[in-house]
XYZ file of C-alpha atoms in Angstrom:
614
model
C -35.895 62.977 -134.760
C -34.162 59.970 -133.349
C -36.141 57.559 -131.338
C -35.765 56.780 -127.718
C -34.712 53.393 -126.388
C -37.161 52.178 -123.563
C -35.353 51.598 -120.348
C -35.899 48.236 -118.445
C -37.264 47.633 -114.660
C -35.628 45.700 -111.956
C -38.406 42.866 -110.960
C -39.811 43.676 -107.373
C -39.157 39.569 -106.800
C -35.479 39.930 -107.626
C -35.237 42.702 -104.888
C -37.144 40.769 -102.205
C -35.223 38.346 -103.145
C -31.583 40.179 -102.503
C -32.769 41.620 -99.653
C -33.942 38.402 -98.182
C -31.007 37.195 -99.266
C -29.208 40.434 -97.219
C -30.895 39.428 -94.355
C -30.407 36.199 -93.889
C -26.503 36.873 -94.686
C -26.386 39.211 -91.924
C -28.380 36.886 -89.608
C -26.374 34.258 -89.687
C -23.212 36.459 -89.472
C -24.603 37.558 -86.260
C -25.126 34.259 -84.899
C -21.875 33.277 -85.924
C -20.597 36.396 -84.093
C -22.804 35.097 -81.087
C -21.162 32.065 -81.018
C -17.535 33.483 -81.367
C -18.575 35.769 -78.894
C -19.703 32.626 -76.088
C -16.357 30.621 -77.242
C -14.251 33.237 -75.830
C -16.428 34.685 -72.783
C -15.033 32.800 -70.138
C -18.016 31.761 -68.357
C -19.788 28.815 -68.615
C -22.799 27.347 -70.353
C -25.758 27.083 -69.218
C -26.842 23.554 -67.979
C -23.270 23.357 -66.219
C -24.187 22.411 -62.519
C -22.145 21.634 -59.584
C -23.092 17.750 -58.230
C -21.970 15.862 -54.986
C -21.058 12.301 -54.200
C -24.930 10.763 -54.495
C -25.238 12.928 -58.169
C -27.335 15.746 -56.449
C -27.214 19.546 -58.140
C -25.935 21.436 -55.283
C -25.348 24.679 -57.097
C -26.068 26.252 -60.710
C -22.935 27.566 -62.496
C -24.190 28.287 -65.829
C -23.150 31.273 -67.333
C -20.772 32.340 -64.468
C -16.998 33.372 -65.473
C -14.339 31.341 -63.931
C -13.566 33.339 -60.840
C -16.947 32.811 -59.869
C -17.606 29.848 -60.804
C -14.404 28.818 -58.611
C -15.496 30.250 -55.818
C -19.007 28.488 -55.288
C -17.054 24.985 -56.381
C -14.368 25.812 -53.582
C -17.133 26.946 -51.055
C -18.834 23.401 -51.440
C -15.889 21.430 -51.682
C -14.236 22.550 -48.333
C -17.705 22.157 -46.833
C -17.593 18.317 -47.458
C -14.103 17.458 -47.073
C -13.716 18.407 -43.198
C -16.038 15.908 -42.325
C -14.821 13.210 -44.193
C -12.738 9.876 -42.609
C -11.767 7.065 -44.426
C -10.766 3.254 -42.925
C -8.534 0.982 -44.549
C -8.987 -2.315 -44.198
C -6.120 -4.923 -43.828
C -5.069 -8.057 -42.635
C -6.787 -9.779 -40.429
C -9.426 -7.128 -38.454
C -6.979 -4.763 -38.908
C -8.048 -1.144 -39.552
C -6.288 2.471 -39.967
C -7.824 5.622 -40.185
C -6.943 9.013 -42.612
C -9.020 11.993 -42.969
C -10.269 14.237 -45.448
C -8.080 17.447 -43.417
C -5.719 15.528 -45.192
C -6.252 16.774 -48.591
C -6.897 20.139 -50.014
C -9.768 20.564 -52.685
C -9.280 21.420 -55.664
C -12.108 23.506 -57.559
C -10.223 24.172 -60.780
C -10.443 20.712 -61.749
C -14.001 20.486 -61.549
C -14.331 24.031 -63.079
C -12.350 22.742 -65.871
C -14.162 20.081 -66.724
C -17.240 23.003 -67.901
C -14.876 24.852 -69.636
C -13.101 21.713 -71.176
C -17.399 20.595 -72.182
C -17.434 23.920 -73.738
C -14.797 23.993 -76.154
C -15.131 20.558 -77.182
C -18.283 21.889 -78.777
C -18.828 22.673 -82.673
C -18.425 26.834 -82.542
C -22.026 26.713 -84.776
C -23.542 24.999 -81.379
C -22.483 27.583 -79.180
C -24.407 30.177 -79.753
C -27.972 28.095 -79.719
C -26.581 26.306 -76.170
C -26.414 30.183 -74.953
C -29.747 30.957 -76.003
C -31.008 28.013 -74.871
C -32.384 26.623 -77.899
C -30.438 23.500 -77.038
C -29.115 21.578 -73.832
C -25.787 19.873 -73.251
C -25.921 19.432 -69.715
C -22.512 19.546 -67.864
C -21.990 18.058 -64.174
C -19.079 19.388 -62.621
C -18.181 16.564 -59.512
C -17.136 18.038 -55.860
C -15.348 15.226 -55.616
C -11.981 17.362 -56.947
C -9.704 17.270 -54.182
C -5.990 16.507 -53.825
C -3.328 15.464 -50.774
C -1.390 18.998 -49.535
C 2.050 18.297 -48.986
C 1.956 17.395 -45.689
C -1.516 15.247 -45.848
C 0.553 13.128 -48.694
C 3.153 12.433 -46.285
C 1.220 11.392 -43.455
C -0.736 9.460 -45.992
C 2.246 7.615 -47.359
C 3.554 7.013 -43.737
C 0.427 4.919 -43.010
C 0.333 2.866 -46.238
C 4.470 2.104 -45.833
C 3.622 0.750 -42.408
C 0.807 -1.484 -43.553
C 2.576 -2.384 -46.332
C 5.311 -3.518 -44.623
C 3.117 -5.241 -42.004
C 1.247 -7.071 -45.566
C 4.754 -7.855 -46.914
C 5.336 -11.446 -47.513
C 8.718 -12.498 -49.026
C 8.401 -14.632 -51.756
C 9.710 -17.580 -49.706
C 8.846 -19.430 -46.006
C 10.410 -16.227 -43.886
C 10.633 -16.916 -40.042
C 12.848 -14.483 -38.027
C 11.751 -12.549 -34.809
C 13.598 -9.726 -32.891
C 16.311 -11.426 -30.660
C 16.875 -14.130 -32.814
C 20.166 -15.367 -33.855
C 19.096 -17.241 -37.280
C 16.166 -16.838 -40.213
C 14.602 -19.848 -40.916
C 13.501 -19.727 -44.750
C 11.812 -22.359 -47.062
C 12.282 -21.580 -50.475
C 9.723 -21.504 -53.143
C 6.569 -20.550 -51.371
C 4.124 -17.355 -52.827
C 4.993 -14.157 -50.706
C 2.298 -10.972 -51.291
C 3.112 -7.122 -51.615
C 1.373 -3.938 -51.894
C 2.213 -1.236 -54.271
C 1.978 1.922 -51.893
C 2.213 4.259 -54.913
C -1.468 3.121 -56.382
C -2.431 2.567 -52.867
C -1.951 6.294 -52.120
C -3.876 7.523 -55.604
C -6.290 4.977 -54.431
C -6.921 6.486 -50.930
C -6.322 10.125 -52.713
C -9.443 9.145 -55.072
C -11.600 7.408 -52.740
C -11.183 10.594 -49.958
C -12.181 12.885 -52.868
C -15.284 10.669 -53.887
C -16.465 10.593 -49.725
C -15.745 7.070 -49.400
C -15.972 5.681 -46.062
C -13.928 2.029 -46.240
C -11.489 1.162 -48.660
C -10.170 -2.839 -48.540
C -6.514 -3.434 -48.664
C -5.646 -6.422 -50.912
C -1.992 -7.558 -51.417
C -0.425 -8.561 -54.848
C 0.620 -12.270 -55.269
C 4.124 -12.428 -55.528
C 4.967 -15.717 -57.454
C 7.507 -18.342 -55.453
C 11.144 -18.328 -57.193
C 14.518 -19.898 -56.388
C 15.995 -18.364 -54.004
C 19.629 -18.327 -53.466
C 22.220 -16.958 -51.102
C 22.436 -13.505 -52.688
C 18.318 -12.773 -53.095
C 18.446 -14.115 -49.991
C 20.782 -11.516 -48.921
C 18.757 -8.442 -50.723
C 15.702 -9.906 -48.952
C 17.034 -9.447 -45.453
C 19.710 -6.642 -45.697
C 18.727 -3.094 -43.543
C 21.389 -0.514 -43.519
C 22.357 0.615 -39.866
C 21.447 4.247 -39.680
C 22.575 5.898 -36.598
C 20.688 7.595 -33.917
C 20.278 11.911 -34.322
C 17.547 15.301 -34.110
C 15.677 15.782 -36.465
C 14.725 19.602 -37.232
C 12.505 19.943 -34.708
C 15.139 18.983 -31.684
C 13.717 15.473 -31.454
C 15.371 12.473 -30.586
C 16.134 10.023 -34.234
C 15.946 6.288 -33.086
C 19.038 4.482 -34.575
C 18.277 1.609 -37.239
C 20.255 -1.995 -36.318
C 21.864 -3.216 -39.596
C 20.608 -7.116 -40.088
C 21.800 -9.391 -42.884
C 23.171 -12.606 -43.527
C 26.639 -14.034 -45.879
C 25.184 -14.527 -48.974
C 28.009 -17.327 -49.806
C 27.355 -19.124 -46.594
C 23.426 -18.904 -46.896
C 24.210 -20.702 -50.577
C 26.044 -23.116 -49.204
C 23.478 -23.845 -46.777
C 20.665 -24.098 -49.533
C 22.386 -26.134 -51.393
C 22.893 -28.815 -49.037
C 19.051 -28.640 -48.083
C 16.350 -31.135 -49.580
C 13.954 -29.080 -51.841
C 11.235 -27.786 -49.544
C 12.960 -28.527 -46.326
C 13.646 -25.821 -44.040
C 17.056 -23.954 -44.264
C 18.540 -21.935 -40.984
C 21.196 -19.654 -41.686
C 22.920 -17.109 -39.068
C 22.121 -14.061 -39.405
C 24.608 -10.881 -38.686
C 23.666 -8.162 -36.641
C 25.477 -4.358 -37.523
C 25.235 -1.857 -34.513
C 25.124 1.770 -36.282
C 27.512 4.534 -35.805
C 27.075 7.511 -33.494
C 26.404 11.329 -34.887
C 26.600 14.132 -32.211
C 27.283 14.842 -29.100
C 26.631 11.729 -27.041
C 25.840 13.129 -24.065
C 22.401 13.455 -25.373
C 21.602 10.046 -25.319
C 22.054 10.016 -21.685
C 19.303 12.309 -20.386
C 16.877 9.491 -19.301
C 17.598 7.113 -16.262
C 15.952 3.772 -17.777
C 16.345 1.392 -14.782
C 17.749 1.411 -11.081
C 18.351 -1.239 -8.388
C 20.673 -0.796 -5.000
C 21.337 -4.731 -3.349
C 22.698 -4.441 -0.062
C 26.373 -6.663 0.557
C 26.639 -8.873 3.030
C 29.540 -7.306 4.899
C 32.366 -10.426 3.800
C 35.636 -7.918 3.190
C 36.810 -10.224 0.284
C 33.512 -10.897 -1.147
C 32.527 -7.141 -1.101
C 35.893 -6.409 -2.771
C 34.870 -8.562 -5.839
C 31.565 -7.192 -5.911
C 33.385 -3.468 -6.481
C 36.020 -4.934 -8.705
C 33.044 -6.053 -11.156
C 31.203 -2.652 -10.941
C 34.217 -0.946 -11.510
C 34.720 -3.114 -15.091
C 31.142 -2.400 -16.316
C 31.142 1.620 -14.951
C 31.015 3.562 -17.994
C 30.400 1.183 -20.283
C 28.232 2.221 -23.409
C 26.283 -0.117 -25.721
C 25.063 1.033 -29.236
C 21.953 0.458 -30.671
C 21.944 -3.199 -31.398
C 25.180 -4.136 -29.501
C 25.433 -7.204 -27.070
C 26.584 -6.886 -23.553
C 28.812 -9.863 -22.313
C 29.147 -10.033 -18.488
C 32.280 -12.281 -18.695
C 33.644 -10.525 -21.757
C 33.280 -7.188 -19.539
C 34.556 -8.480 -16.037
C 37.022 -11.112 -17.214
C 38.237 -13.827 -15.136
C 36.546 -13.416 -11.930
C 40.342 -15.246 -10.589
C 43.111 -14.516 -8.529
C 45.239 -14.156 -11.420
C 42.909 -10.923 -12.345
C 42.764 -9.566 -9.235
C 39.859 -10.923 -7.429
C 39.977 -12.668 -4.107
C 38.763 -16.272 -3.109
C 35.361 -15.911 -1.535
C 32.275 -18.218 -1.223
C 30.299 -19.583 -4.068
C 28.491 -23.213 -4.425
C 30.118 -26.390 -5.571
C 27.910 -29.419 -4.947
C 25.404 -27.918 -2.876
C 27.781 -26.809 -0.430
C 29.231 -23.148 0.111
C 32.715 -23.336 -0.495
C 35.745 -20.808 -0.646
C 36.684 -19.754 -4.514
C 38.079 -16.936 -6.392
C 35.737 -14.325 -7.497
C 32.832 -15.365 -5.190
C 30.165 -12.139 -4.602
C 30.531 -11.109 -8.851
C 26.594 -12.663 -9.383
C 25.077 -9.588 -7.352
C 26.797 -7.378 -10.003
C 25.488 -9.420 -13.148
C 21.483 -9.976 -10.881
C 21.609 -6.233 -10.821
C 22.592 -6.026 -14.634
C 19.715 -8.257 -15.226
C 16.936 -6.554 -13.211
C 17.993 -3.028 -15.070
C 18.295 -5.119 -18.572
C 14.444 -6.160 -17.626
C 13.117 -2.871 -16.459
C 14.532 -0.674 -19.448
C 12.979 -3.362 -21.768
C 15.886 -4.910 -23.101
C 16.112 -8.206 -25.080
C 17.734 -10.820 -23.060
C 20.246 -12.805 -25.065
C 20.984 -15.329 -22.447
C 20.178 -15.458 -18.963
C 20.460 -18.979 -16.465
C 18.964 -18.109 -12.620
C 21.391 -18.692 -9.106
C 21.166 -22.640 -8.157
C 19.188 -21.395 -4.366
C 17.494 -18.032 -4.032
C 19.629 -14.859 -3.796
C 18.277 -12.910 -1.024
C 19.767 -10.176 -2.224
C 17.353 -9.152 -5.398
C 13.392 -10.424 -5.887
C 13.160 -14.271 -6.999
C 13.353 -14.676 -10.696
C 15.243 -11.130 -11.195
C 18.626 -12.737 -10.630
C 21.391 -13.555 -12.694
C 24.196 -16.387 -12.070
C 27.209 -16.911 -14.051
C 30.139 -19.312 -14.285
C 33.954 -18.858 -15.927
C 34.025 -19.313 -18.953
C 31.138 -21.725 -19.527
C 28.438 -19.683 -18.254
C 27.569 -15.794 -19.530
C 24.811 -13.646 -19.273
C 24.269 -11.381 -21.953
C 21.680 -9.191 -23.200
C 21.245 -6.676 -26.384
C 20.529 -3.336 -26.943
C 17.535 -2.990 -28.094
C 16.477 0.570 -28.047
C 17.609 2.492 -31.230
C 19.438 4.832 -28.755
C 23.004 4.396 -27.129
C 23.053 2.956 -23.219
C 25.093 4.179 -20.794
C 25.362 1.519 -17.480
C 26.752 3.115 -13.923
C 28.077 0.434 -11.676
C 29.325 2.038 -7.781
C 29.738 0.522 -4.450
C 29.769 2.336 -1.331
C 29.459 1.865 2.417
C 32.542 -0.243 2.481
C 32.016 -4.267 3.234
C 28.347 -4.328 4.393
C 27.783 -1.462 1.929
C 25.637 -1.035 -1.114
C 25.766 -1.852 -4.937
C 23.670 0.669 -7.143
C 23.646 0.011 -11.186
C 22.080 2.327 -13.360
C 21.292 2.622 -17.503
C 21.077 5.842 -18.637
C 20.088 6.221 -22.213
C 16.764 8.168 -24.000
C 13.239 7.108 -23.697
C 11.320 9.891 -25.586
C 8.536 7.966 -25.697
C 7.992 7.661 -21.612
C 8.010 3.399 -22.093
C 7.639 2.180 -18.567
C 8.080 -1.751 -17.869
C 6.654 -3.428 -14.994
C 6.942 -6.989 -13.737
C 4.952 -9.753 -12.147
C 6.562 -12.502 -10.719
C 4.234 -15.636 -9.506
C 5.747 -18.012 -6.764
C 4.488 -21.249 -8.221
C 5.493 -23.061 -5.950
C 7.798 -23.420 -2.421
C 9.567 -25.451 -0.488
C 10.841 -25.538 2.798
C 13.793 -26.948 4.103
C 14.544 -29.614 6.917
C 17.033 -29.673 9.591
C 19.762 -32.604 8.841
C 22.149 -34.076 11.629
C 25.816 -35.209 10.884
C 27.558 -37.033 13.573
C 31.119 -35.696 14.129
C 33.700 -37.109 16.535
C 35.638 -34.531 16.860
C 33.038 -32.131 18.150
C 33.622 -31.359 21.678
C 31.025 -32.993 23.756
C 27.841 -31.076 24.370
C 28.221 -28.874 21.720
C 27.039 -28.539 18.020
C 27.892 -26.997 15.021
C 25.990 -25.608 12.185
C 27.141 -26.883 8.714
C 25.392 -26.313 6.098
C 22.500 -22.842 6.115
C 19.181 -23.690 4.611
C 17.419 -22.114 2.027
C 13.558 -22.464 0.785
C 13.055 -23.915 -2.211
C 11.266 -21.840 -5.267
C 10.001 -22.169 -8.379
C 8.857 -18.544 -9.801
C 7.392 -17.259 -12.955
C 8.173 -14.001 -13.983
C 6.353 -11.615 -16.886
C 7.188 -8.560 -18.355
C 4.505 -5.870 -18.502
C 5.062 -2.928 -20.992
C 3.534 0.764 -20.374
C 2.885 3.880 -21.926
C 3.584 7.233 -20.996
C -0.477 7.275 -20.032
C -0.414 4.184 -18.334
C -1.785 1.610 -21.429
C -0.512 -1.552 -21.797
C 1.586 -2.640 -24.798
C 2.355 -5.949 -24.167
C 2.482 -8.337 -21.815
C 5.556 -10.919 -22.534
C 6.791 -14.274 -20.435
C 10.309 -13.058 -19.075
C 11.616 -16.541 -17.816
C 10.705 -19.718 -15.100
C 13.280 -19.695 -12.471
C 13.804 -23.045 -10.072
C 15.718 -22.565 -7.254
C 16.435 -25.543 -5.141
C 15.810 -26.160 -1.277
C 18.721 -26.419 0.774
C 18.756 -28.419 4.238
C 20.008 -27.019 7.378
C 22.839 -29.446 8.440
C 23.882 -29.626 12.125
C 26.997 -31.446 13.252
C 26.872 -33.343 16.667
C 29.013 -35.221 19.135
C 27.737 -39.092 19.219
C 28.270 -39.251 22.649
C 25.692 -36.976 22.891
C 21.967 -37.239 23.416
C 19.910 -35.035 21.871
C 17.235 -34.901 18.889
C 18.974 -37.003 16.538
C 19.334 -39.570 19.510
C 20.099 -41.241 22.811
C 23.881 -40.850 22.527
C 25.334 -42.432 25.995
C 25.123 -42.631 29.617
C 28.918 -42.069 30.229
C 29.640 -39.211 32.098
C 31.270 -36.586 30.360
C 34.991 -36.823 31.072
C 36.673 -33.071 31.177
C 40.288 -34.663 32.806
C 41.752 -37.623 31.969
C 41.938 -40.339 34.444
C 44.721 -41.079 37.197
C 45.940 -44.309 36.886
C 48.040 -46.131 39.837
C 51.191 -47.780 38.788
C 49.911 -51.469 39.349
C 50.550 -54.004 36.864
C 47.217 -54.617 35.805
C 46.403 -55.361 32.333
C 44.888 -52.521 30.573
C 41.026 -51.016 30.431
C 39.865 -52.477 27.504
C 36.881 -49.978 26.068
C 33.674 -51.673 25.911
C 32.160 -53.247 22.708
C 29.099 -52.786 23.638
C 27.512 -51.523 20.443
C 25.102 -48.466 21.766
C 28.226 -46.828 23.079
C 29.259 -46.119 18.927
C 26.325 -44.694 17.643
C 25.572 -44.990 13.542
C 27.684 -42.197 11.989
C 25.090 -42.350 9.314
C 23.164 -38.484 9.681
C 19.643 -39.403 11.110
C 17.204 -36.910 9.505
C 14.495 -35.352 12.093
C 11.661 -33.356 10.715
C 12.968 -29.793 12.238
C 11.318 -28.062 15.063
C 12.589 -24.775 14.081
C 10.344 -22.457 11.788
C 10.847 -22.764 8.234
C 13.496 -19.821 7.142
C 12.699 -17.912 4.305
C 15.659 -15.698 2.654
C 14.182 -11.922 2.672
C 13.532 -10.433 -0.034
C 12.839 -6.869 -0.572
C 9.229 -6.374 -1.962
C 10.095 -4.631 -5.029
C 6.163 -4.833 -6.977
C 3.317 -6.801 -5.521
C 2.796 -10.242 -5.550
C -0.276 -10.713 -7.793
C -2.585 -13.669 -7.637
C -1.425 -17.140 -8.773
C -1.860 -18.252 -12.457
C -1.008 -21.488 -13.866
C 2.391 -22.679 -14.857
C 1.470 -23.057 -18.240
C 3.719 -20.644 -20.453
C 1.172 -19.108 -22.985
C 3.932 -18.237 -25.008
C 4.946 -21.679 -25.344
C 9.151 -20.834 -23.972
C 10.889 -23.561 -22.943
C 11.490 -23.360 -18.873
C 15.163 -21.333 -18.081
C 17.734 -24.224 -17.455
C 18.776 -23.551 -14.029
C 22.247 -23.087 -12.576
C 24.203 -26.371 -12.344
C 24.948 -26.401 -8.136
C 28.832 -25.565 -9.049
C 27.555 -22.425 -10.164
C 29.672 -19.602 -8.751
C 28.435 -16.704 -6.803
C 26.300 -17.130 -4.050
């Protein structure tokens, strides 16, 4: 019989053991599944909140997918953006203004940021943040927001101009509008701003709700400067006048720059740090399109009345008729004298009167100063920069004191520029024949609706006295007017600058204007009595004398000295009333102010008395 071999048991510890072991294998592959699971459920955590620009929870995101989660973010974002304004701060008290419609926000970049928290966490973390047996709390800023397209251009519009406004070349830079030089000292600091970080500035400071963001300039160390920096410094391409896309008028750009081998030369003749003035040159742009577009607007208009002389009106036309049609590009000067030519005989124009010592003479091309007072007075009222302008030698008459113009071959000019970044059109006409009219016109596009008044102060007048001039061969008991009298004037005149609503841009010192008082000179018989004096007692003698035949010695004429009276003119006060020339009242005369020119302008040298063109 063969024995049986005992079998052995399985110790109950070893089981609880394995099973233990079973569990606890299984447990932990289910958390691990858990926190696979959370890694890819695309929503986030819990503890992720939404917080605004003081670190307040506004909302609670946790455990919402993305779409939702963008949603809520967007919802608060657009609430707080609307309201939003933000001032920059430059210069001196200088401020501009951009607002939060600007920008667009921008919830996926705060949503992001919970998403980005959540994968940057260990995968065995995940599952206890989800069951909250730990807390990694997330705050997700509103303060995600971003220019549109549009906002970032009229963002980067703002912060050119106040860069440009900031912008300090890196030497002594003095040049204003009008001028014909720069004036530059070289080695002094100059100051920039970057307007690329400027505009990520203002993007971030929007976005975070600020309310004032300073301005502050970058240093811009002092270097040698020399003719061709120079050049790059002060170089602006002419760009001419067009429409943009939405049928709007382009202002033309004036090319400016200066001859880089001339400006060296200049530089290297100065003393370091002294002052250097070099010309500058002045490029009028092109034309694109139809010009007749440029024409639409009437800028100025004045009508002068003539004074009914054939020859003198016949100049006046002749000089019209020269600047009729003429056209001036953006930028361009206007020469009277290089428009009219010779106001002589030999080109066409007939003798006239004009003043040579005081005195109205006769001389070619007399009457040709209405034409160039009328170019003046439109020149002022379309806002034009005035190159060079001298005032008549007596008071016109003819156009409003200090609105006049005077001019002299070939010494004497008056010019003026161009100015607008459109094209200029001037219309010159007579008509009415000798004691007609002159009209001038500019025609040319004002799309902003610029209006330009002026005030003109009489500072001061004087009236004139009557003089009287013995003359001989005056028949006796009769007299003769020499000379006409004008009042003397001096006159300030300013330039006031409107917009289309009526606010004023500037208000700018146009010129002083002295015109010079002018006696009345009568001419008078000796013999005569009267107010310049007793004259004689003689009869008056209208036949001459029969004389007999007798040998008698001649009539000697007496010596007595009162019968020759001093031919020296004996000035009387006058009795008549002073004369003022009229003069159309073209604006009211406002109040008085003081002579002294707050823009400190030296006075307008006034017309020599040859000056031509009374």
């Amino acid at each position: 019989m063969e024995e049986s071999t005992p079998k052995k048991s399985i110790p109950a510890g070893l089981i609880a053991g394995i099973a233990a072991a079973a569990l606890v294998v299984a447990a932990v592959g289910g958390y691990f599944g858990l926190c696979a699971w959370v890694k890819g459920n695309d929503q986030l955590l819990p503890g992720a909140v939404a917080v605004d620009d003081k670190g307040e929870t506004v909302a609670d995101l946790g455990n919402l997918t993305r779409e939702d989660a963008l949603t809520v973010v967007g919802e608060e974002m657009n609430q707080r953006l609307d309201n939003r304004k933000l001032t920059l701060l430059y210069g001196e008290d200088k401020k501009a203004e951009l607002s939060g419609e600007l920008m667009a926000c921008a919830p996926e970049a705060a949503v992001d940021v919970g998403f980005t928290a959540k994968e940057e966490q260990p995968l065995w973390k995940l599952g206890a943040l989800w069951l909250g047996l730990a807390q990694e709390p997330t705050d997700l800023s509103l303060s995600a927001a971003a220019f549109t397209p549009e906002g970032a251009e009229q963002a980067k519009r703002v912060i050119h101009s106040i860069a440009e406004e900031l912008y300090i070349a890196p030497v002594d830079f003095t040049y204003e509008m009008g001028s014909e030089n720069v004036v530059v000292t070289p080695g002094a600091d100059g100051q920039e701003v970057d307007a690329d970080a400027l505009l990520d500035e203002v993007e971030q400071a929007l976005a975070e709700g600020k309310t004032e963001l300073r301005v502050e300039p970058q240093v811009i160390s002092g270097a040698e400067l020399s003719g061709e920096s120079l050049s790059k410094l002060i170089h602006v391409e002419p760009k001419a006048a067009g429409v943009d896309e939405n049928g709007k008028l382009t202002p033309a750009v004036i090319g400016l720059s200066v001859n880089a081998e001339e400006a060296q030369a200049k530089l290297d003749e100065a003393a370091p740090g002294e002052p250097v003035t070099i010309p500058l040159e002045f490029t009028p742009p092109g034309t694109s399109g139809d010009e007749s577009m440029y024409y639409k607007d009437l800028l100025a208009s004045v009508t002068t009345n003539m004074d009914g002389v054939a020859n003198r009106s016949f100049n006046v036309n002749r000089a019209a008729e020269f600047c009729n049609g003429k056209v001036l590009q953006p930028g361009e000067v206007f020469s009277y004298l290089g428009t009219i030519g010779d106001p002589s005989s030999r080109n066409g124009y007939k003798p006239s009167t004009g003043y040579q010592n005081g005195e109205t003479v006769a001389m070619d091309g007399g009457g040709v100063c209405q034409v160039s007072s009328s170019l003046y007075y439109c020149a002022v009222y379309a806002n034009l920069e005035i190159v060079w302008r001298a005032c008549h030698a007596f008071a016109t008459g003819y156009i409003p004191n200090g609105l006049d113009a005077t001019v002299y071959y070939p010494s004497l000019d008056f010019r003026f520029r161009n100015s607008t970044g459109f094209p200029i059109k001037i219309v010159a006409y007579t008509e009415g024949g000798a004691a007609g009219k002159l009209t001038v016109q500019f025609y040319g596009s004002n799309p902003d609706g610029i209006k330009v008044e002026t005030q003109r102060y009489t500072q001061s007048s004087t009236g004139w006295t009557t003089v009287y001039e013995a003359d001989e061969s005056l028949p006796r008991g009769t007299t003769k007017v020499k000379t006409t009298p004008y009042t003397g004037y001096v006159v300030d005149v300013y330039r006031c600058v409107y917009d289309a609503n009526g606010n004023l841009l500037s208000r700018t010192f146009e010129n002083h204007s002295t015109y010079a008082k002018r006696d009345k000179v009568i001419q008078y018989n000796p013999l005569d009595s009267g107010p310049w004096g007793a004259g004689t007692d003689e009869p008056v003698v209208t036949d001459p004398p029969v004389v007999p035949s007798l040998d008698l010695p001649p009539v000697q004429p007496s010596q007595d000295p009162w019968v020759q009276p001093s031919q020296d003119p004996v000035v009387v006060p006058s009795q008549d009333p002073v004369v003022v020339p009229s003069e159309p009242v073209y604006i009211p005369t406002p109040e008085p102010v003081p002579t002294t020119d707050p823009y400190n302008r030296p006075p307008d040298t006034s017309a020599p008395s040859w000056i031509t063109g009374e």
